[in-house]
Coordinates of C-alpha atoms and ligand atoms in Angstrom, one line a residue:
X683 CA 60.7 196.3 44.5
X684 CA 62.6 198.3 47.1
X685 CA 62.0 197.0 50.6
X686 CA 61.5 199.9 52.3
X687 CA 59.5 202.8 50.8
X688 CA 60.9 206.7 51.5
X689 CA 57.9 207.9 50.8
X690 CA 55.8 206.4 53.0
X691 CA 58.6 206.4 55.6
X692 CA 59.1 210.1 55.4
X693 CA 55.3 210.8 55.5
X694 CA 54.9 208.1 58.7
X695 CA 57.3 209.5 60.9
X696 CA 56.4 213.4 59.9
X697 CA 53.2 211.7 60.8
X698 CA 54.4 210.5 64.1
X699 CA 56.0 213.6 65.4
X700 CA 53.5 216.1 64.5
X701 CA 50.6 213.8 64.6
X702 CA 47.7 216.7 63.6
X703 CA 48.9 216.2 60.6
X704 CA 46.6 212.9 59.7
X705 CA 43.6 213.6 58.9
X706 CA 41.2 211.5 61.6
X707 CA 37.5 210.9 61.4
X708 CA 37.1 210.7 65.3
X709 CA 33.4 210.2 64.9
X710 CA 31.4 207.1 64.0
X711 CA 33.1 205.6 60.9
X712 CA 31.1 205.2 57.3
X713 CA 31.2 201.1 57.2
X714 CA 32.5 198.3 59.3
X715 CA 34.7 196.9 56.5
X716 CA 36.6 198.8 54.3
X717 CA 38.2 196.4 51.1
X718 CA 40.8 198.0 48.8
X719 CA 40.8 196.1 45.9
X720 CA 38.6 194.1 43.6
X721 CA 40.2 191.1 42.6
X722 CA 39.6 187.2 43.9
X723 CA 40.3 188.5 47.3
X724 CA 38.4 191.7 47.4
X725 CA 35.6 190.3 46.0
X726 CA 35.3 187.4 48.5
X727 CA 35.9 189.6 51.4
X728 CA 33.2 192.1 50.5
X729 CA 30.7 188.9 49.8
X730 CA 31.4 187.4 53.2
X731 CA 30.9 190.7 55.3
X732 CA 27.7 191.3 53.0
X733 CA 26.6 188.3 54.5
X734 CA 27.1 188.6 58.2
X735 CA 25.3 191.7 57.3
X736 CA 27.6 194.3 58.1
X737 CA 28.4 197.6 55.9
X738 CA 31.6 197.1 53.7
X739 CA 32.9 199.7 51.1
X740 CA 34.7 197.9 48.7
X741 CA 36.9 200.5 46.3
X742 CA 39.1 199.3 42.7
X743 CA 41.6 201.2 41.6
X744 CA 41.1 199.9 38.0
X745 CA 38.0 200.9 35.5
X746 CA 37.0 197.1 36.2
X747 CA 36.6 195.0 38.8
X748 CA 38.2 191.3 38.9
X749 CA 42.4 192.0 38.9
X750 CA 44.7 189.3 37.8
X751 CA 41.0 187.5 37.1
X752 CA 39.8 189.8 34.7
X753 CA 37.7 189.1 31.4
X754 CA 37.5 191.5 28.2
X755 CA 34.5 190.6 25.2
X756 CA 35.0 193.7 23.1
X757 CA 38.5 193.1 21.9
X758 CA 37.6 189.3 20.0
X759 CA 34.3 189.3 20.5
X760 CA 34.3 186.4 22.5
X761 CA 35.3 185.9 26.1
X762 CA 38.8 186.7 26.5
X763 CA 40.8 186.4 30.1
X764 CA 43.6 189.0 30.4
X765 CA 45.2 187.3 33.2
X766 CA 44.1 183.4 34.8
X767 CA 42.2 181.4 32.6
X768 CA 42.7 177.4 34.4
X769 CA 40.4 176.8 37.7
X770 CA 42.3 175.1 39.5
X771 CA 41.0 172.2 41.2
X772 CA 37.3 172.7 40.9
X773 CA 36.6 169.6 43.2
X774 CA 37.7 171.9 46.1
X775 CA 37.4 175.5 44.4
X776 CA 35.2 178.0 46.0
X777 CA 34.0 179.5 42.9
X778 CA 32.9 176.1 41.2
X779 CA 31.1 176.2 44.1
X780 CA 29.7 179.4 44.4
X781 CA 28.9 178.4 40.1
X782 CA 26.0 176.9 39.6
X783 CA 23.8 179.9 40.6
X784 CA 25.0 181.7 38.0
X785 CA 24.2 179.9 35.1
X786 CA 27.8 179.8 33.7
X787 CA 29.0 177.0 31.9
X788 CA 32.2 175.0 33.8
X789 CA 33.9 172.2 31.6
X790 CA 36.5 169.9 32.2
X791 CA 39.8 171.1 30.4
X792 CA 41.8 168.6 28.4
X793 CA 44.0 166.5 29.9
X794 CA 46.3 166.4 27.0
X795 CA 49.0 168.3 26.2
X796 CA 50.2 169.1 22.7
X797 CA 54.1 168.7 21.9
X798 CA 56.1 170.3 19.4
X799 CA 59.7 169.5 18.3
X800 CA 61.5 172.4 15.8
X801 CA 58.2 172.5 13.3
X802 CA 57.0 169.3 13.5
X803 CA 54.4 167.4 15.9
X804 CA 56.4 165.6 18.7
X805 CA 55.9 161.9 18.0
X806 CA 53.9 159.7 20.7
X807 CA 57.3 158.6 22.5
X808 CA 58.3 162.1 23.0
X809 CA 55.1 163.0 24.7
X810 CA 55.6 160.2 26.7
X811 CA 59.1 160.7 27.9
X812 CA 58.0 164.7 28.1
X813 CA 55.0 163.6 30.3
X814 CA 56.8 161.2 32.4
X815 CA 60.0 163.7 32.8
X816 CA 57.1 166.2 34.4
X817 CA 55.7 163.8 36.8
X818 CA 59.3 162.7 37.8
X819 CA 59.8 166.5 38.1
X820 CA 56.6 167.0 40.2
X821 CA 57.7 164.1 42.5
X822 CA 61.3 165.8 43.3
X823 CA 60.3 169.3 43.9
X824 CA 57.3 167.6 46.4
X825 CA 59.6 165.1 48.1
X826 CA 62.8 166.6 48.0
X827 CA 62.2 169.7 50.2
X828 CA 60.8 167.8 53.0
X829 CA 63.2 167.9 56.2
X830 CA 66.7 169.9 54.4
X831 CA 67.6 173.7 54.1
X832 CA 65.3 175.9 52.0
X833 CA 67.3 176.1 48.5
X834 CA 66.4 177.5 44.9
X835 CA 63.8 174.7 43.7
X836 CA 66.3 174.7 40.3
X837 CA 68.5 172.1 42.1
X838 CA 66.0 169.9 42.5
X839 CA 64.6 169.2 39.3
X840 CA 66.1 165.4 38.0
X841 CA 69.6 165.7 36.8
X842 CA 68.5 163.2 33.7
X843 CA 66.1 165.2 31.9
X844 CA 68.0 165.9 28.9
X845 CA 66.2 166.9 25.5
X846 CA 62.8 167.9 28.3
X847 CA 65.7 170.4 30.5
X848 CA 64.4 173.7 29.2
X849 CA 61.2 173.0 29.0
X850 CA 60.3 171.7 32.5
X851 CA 62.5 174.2 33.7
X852 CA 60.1 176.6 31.7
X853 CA 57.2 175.2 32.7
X854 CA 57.5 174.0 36.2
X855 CA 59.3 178.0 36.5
X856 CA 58.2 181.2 34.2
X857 CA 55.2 179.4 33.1
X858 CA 53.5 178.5 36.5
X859 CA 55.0 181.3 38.8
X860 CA 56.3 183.7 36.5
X861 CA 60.1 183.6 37.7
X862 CA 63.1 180.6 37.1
X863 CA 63.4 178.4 39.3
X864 CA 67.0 179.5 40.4
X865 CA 65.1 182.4 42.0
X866 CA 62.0 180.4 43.7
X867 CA 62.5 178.8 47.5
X868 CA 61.8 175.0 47.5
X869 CA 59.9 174.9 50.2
X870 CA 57.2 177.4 49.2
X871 CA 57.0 174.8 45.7
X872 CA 56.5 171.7 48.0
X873 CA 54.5 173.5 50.2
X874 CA 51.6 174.5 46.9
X875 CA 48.9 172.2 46.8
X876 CA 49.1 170.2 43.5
X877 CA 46.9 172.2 41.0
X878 CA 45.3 169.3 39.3
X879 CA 42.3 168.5 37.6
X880 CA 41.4 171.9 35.6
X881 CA 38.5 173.0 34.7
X882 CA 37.7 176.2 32.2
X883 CA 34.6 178.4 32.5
X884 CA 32.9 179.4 28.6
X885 CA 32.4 183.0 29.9
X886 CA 36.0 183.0 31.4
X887 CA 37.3 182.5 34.7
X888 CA 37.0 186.7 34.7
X889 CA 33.4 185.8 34.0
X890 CA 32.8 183.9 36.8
X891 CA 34.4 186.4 39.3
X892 CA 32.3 189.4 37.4
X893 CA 29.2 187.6 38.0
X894 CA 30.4 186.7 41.7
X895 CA 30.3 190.2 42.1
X896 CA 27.3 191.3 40.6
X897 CA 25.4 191.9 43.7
X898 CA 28.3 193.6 45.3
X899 CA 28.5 197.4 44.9
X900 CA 32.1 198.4 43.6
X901 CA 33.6 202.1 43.6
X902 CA 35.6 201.5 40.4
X903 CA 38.5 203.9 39.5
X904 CA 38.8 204.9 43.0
X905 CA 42.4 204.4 44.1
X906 CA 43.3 204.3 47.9
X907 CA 46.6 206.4 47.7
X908 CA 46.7 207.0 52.0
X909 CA 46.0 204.3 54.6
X910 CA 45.8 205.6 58.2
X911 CA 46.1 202.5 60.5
X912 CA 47.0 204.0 63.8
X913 CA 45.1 206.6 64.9
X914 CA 41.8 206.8 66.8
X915 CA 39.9 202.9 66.5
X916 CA 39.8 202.7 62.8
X917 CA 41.1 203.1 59.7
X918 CA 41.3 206.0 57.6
X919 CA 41.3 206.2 53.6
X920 CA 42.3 208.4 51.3
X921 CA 40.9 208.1 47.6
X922 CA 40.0 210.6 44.8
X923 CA 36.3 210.4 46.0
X924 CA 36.7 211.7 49.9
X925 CA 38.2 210.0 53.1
X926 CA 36.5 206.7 54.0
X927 CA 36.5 205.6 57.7
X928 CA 35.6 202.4 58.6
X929 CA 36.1 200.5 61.9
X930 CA 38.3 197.4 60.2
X931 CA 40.3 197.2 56.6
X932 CA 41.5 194.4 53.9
X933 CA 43.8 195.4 51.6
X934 CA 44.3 193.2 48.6
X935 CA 46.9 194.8 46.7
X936 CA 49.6 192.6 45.1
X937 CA 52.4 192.2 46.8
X938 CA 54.8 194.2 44.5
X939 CA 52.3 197.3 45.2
X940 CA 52.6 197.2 48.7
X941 CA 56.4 197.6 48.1
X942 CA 55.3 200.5 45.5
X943 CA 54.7 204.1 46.0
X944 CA 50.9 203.6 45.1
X945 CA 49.9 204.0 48.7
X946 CA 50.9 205.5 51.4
X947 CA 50.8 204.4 55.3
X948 CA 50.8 206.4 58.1
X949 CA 52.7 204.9 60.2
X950 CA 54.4 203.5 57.4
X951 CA 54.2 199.5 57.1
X952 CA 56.6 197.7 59.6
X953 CA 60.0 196.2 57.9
X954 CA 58.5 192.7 59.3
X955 CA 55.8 193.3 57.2
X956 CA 58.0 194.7 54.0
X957 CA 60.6 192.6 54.2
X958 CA 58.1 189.6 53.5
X959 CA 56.4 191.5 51.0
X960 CA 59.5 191.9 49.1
X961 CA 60.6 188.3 49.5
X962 CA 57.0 187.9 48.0
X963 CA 57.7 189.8 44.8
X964 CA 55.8 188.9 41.9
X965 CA 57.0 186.8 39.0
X966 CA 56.1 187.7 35.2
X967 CA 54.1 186.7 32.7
X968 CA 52.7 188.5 29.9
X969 CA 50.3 187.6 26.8
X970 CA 49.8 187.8 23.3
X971 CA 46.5 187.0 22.1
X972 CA 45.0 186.3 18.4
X973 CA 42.1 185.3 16.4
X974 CA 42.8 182.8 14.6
X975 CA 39.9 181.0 12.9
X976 CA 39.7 178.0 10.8
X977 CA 42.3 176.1 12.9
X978 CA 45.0 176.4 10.7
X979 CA 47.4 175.0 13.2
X980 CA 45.3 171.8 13.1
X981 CA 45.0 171.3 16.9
X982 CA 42.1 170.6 19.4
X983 CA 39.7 173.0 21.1
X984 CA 41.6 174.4 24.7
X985 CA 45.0 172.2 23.4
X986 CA 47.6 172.9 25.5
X987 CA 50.9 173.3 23.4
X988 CA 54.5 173.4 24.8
X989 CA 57.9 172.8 22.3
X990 CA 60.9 171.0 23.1
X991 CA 62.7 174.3 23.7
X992 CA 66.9 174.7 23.6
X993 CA 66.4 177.7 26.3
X994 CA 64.7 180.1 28.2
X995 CA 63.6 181.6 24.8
X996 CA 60.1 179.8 25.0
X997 CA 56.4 180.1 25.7
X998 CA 53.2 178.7 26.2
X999 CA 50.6 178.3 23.3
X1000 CA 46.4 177.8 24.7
X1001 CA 45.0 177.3 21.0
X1002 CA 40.7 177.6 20.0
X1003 CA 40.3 178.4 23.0
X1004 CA 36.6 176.9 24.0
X1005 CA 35.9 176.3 20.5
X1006 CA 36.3 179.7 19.5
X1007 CA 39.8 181.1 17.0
X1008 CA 41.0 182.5 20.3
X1009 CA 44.7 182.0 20.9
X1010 CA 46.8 183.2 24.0
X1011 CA 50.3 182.3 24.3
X1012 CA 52.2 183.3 27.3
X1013 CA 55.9 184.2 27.8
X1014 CA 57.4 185.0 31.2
X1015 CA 60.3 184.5 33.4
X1016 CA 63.4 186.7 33.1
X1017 CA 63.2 186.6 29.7
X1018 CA 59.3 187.3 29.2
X1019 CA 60.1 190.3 31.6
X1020 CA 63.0 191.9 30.0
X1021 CA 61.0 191.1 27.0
X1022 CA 58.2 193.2 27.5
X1023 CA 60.2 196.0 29.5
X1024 CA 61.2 197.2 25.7
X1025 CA 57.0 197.2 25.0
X1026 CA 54.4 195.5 23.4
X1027 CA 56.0 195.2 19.9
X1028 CA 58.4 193.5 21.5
X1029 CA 56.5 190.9 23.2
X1030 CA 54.5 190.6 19.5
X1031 CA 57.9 190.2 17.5
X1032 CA 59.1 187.5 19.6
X1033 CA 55.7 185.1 19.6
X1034 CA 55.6 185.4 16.0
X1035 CA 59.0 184.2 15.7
X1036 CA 58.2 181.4 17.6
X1037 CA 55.2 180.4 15.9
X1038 CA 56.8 180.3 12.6
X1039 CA 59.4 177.8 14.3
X1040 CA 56.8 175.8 15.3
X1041 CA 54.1 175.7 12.8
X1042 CA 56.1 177.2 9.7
X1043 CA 56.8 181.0 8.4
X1044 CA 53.2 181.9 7.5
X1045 CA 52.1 181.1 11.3
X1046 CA 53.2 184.5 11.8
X1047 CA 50.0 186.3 10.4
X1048 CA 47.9 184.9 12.8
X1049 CA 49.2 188.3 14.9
X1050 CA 47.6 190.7 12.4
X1051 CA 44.6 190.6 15.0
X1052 CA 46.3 190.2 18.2
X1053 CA 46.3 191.9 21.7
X1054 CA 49.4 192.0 24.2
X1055 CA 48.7 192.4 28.1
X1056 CA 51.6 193.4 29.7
X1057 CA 50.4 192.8 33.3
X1058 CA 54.1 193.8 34.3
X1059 CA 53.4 197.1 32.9
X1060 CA 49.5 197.3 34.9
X1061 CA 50.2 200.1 37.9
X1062 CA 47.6 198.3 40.4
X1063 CA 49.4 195.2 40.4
X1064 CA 53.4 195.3 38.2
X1065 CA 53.8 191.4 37.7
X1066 CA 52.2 187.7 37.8
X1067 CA 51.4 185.9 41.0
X1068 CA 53.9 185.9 44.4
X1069 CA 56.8 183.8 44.4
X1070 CA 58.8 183.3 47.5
X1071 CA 62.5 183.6 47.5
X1072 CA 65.2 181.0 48.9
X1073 CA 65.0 180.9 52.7
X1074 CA 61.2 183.4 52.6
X1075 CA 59.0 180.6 52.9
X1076 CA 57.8 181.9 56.5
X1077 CA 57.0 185.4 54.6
X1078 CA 52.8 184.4 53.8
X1079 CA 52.4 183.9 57.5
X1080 CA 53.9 187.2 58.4
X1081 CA 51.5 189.1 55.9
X1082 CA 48.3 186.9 57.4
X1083 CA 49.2 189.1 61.0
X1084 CA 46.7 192.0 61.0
X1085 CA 48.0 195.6 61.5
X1086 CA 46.9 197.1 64.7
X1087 CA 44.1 194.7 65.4
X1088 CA 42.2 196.4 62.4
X1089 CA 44.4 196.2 58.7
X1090 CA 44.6 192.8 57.3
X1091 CA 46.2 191.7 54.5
X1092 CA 45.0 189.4 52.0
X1093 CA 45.1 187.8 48.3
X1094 CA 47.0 185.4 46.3
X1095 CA 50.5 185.8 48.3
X1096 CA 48.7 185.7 51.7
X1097 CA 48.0 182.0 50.9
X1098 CA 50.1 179.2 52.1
X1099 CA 49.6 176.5 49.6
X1100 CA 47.2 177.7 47.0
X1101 CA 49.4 180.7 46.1
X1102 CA 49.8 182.2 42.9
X1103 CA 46.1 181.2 42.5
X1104 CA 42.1 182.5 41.9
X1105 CA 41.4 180.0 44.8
X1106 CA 44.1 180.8 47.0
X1107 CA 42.7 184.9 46.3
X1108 CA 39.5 184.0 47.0
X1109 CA 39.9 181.9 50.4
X1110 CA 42.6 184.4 51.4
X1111 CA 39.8 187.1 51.1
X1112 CA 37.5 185.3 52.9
X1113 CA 39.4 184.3 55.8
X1114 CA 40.4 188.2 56.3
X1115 CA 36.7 189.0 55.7
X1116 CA 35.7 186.5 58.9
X1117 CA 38.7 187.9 61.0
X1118 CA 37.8 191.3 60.7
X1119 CA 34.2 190.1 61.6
X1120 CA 35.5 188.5 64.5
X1121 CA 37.0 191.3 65.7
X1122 CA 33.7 193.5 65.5
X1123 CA 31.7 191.3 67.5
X1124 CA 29.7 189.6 64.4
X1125 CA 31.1 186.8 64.2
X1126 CA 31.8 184.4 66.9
X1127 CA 34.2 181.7 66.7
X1128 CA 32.4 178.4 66.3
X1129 CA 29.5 180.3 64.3
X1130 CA 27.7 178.2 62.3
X1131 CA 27.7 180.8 59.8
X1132 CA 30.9 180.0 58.3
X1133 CA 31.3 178.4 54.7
X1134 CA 32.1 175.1 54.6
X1135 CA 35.5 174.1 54.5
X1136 CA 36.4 171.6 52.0
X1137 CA 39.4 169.5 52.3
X1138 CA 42.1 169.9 50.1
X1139 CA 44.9 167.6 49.3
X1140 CA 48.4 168.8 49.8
X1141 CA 51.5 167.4 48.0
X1142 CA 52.9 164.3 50.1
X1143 CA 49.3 163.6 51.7
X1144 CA 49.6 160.1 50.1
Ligands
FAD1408 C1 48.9 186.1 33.1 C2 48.4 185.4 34.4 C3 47.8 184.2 34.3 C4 47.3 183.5 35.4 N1 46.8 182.3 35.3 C5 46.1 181.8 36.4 C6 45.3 180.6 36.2 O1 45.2 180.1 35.1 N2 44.6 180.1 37.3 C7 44.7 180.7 38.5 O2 44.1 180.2 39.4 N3 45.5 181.8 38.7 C8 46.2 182.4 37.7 N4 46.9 183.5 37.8 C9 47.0 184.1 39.2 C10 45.7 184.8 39.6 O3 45.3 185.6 38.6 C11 45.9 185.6 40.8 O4 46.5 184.7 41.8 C12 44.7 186.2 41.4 O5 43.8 186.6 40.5 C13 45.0 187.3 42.4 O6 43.9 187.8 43.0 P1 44.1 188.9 44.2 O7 42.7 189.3 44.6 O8 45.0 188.4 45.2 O9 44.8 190.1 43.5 P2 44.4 191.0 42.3 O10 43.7 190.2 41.3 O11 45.6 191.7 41.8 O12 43.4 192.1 42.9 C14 43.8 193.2 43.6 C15 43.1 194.4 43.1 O13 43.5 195.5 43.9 C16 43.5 196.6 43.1 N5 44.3 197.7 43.7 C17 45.6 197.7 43.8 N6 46.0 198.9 44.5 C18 44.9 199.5 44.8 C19 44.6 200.7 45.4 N7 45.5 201.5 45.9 N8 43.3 201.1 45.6 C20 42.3 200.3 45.1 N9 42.5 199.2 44.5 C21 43.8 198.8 44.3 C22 44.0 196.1 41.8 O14 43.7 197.0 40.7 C23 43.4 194.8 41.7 O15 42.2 194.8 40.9 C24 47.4 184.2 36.7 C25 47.9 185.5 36.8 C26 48.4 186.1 35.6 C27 48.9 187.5 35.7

């Protein structure tokens, strides 16, 4: 991602110097809130100014609404996520919460992992000395940062993890942020609230954020491609549909767009605000997905299936999934990313290989029904979830600073410690959603109309 965008430079100071040139709404504007975006974030935001009862105009880019959270049933039949797929923490998650009402079915997810060494099951010791290698792992990257110089979170993994090196560094790297670890700060990993306890939703995790948004109205395909943030008292929005003023606006785009072309600010976006946008680049992780029924593979419902890998040549295998034949297995990292820059095939030639080292040469026919997402490849988002580069752990604060008194940012990267998360979207969303309200005059600071907090535990609480 480049850190400062021509284009919108160019445009924002033409913009400044001959400042007819912006098209301005100088009379009452269309909503209160304007949201760009319908993922975790958007959809929270719009849901929390619905009910302070203000107007809100919340606009996708995509043909459907729920981002990175996003669930297809045509292409298996059966609920399939594109993107996140684990709720995180559903003791303190604000869409278990918000659950129960609609009628979607939350269950605990294993807490088991599968192992597999070359093509055979890893034996009970391995698991164990895999298992206890990751919680050493956890404890170092939580403790270790405390109180020293940001540095890449690679240097403090356990020098004795032998035989388990490749795989925590897979796991704990490409397969929970999308990038190695060589290339994440250490701080921003100690800083992430342990992600514990998971919990999987029937209908998807994209199910639950669809149905969250059910009683929202969402302009879909309806890309913002101009922000005006300077002129007059509000914001001004360009999309295919007509201008949109509204007196306050949260955008939600991933962090990597905002470094993009995709839109384009007048004034352009402040370097403070690029710079940590850039340092907030998204990782990358991709999927292959398969039916495969009658279990061939011979492991549980929702097992969870890693290999004692020799490199970064590895992924992530989520088998029958909630009792169905699907399969996703995810690759990222470096590797998964130039991997999938050459295309799908690609990305399918590589996880059949690998399932035919893990479960023999015939596993490889479980792709003839299979379906890659390549979020790296999606325009409205290019990547994963937001990693922070060495010494850019202040970068999430600078993004939570509103524009002007009337742009806030919000989403996934604009969360300190539940980053890279649904949760961390949604709260983000929220939070924007009751400082723009705040602003306007409908919400007042020790309202009583504000959700409930819940406490959450952060790494080194105890
Ligand atoms: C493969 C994968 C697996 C993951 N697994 C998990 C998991 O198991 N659990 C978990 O908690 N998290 C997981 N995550 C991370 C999680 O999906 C994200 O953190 C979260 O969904 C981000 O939500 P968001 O609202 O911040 O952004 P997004 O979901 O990206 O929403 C932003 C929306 O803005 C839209 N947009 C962009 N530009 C414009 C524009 N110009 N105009 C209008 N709209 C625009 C986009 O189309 C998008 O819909 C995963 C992510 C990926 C990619």
């Amino acid at each position: 991602m480049s850190p400062l965008n021509r284009r919108s430079f160019l445009a924002g100071s033409a913009a400044l110097v001959a400042a007819p040139a912006v098209r301005v709404k100088a009379a009452t504007a269309d909503v209160d809130v304007a949201i760009i975006g319908a993922g975790a974030a958007g959809i929270a935001a719009a849901r929390r100014v619905a009910a302070a009862k203000r107007s809100y105009r919340l606009i996708e880019a995509g043909p459907r609404v729920g981002g990175r959270c996003a669930v297809d049933t045509k292409i298996f039949g059966v609920p399939f996520d594109l993107g996140a797929h684990w709720i995180h923490n559903p003791d303190s998650n604000p869409l278990v919460a918000a659950a129960p009402k609609t009628g979607l079915d939350i269950y605990g997810a294993p807490r088991a992992q599968s192992l597999r060494v070359g093509p055979r099951r890893g034996r009970d010791s391995e698991l164990e000395a895999f298992l206890a290698a990751q919680v050493r792992t956890q404890r170092a990257l939580a403790d270790s940062a405390k109180g020293k110089a940001d540095v890449p979170a690679q240097r403090l993994l356990p020098k004795d993890l032998l035989d388990w090196q490749a795989t925590i560094e897979f796991m704990f790297g490409p397969y929970a942020f999308g990038k190695d670890l060589n290339a994440v700060s250490a701080y921003d990993v100690a800083r992430a609230v342990p992600r514990d306890g998971d919990a999987f939703c029937r209908q998807g995790y994209g199910g639950l954020l669809t149905r969250l948004a059910s009683d929202l109205s969402v302009q879909l395909s309806n890309p913002a491609s101009m922000i005006s943030w300077s002129h007059g008292s509000g914001v001004t929005i360009e999309t295919p549909r007509g201008d949109l003023y509204a007196r306050a606006a949260i955008l939600t785009g991933s962090t990597n767009v905002l470094g993009s072309d995709k839109i384009e600010f007048i004034p352009p976006l402040p370097k403070r605000q690029l710079d940590a946008a850039a340092k907030l680049s998204l990782g990358s992780v991709n999927r292959v997905a398969f039916d495969l029924p009658g279990n061939p593979f011979g492991l549980q419902q929702d097992d969870s299936v890693f290999e004692q890998a020799a490199g970064t040549r590895t992924a992530a295998l989520l088998a029958n999934i909630g009792g169905t034949g699907l399969h996703m297995v995810d690759v990222g990292g470096n590797f998964g990313r130039e991997l999938a820059a050459k295309g799908d095939a690609a990305l399918t030639d590589f996880v059949g290989e690998w399932l035919s080292g893990l479960f023999g040469s015939s596993a490889r026919n479980a792709l003839k029904r299979s379906h890659v997402v390549r979020w790296d490849a999606d325009p409205f988002v290019q990547g994963a979830m937001s990693a922070a580069a060495v010494g850019a752990s202040d970068a999430r604060k600078i993004l939570m600073e509103p524009l002007g008194g009337r742009l806030w940012f919000a989403g996934e990267a604009v969360h300190e410690t539940q980053w890279a998360t649904v949760n961390g979207a949604w709260e983000s969303g929220n939070r924007a959603a009751e400082a723009a309200l705040r602003k306007l005059g409908a919400l007042k600071e020790d309202a009583g109309d504000k959700p409930a907090r819940r406490k959450t535990r952060r790494r080194g609480d105890d």
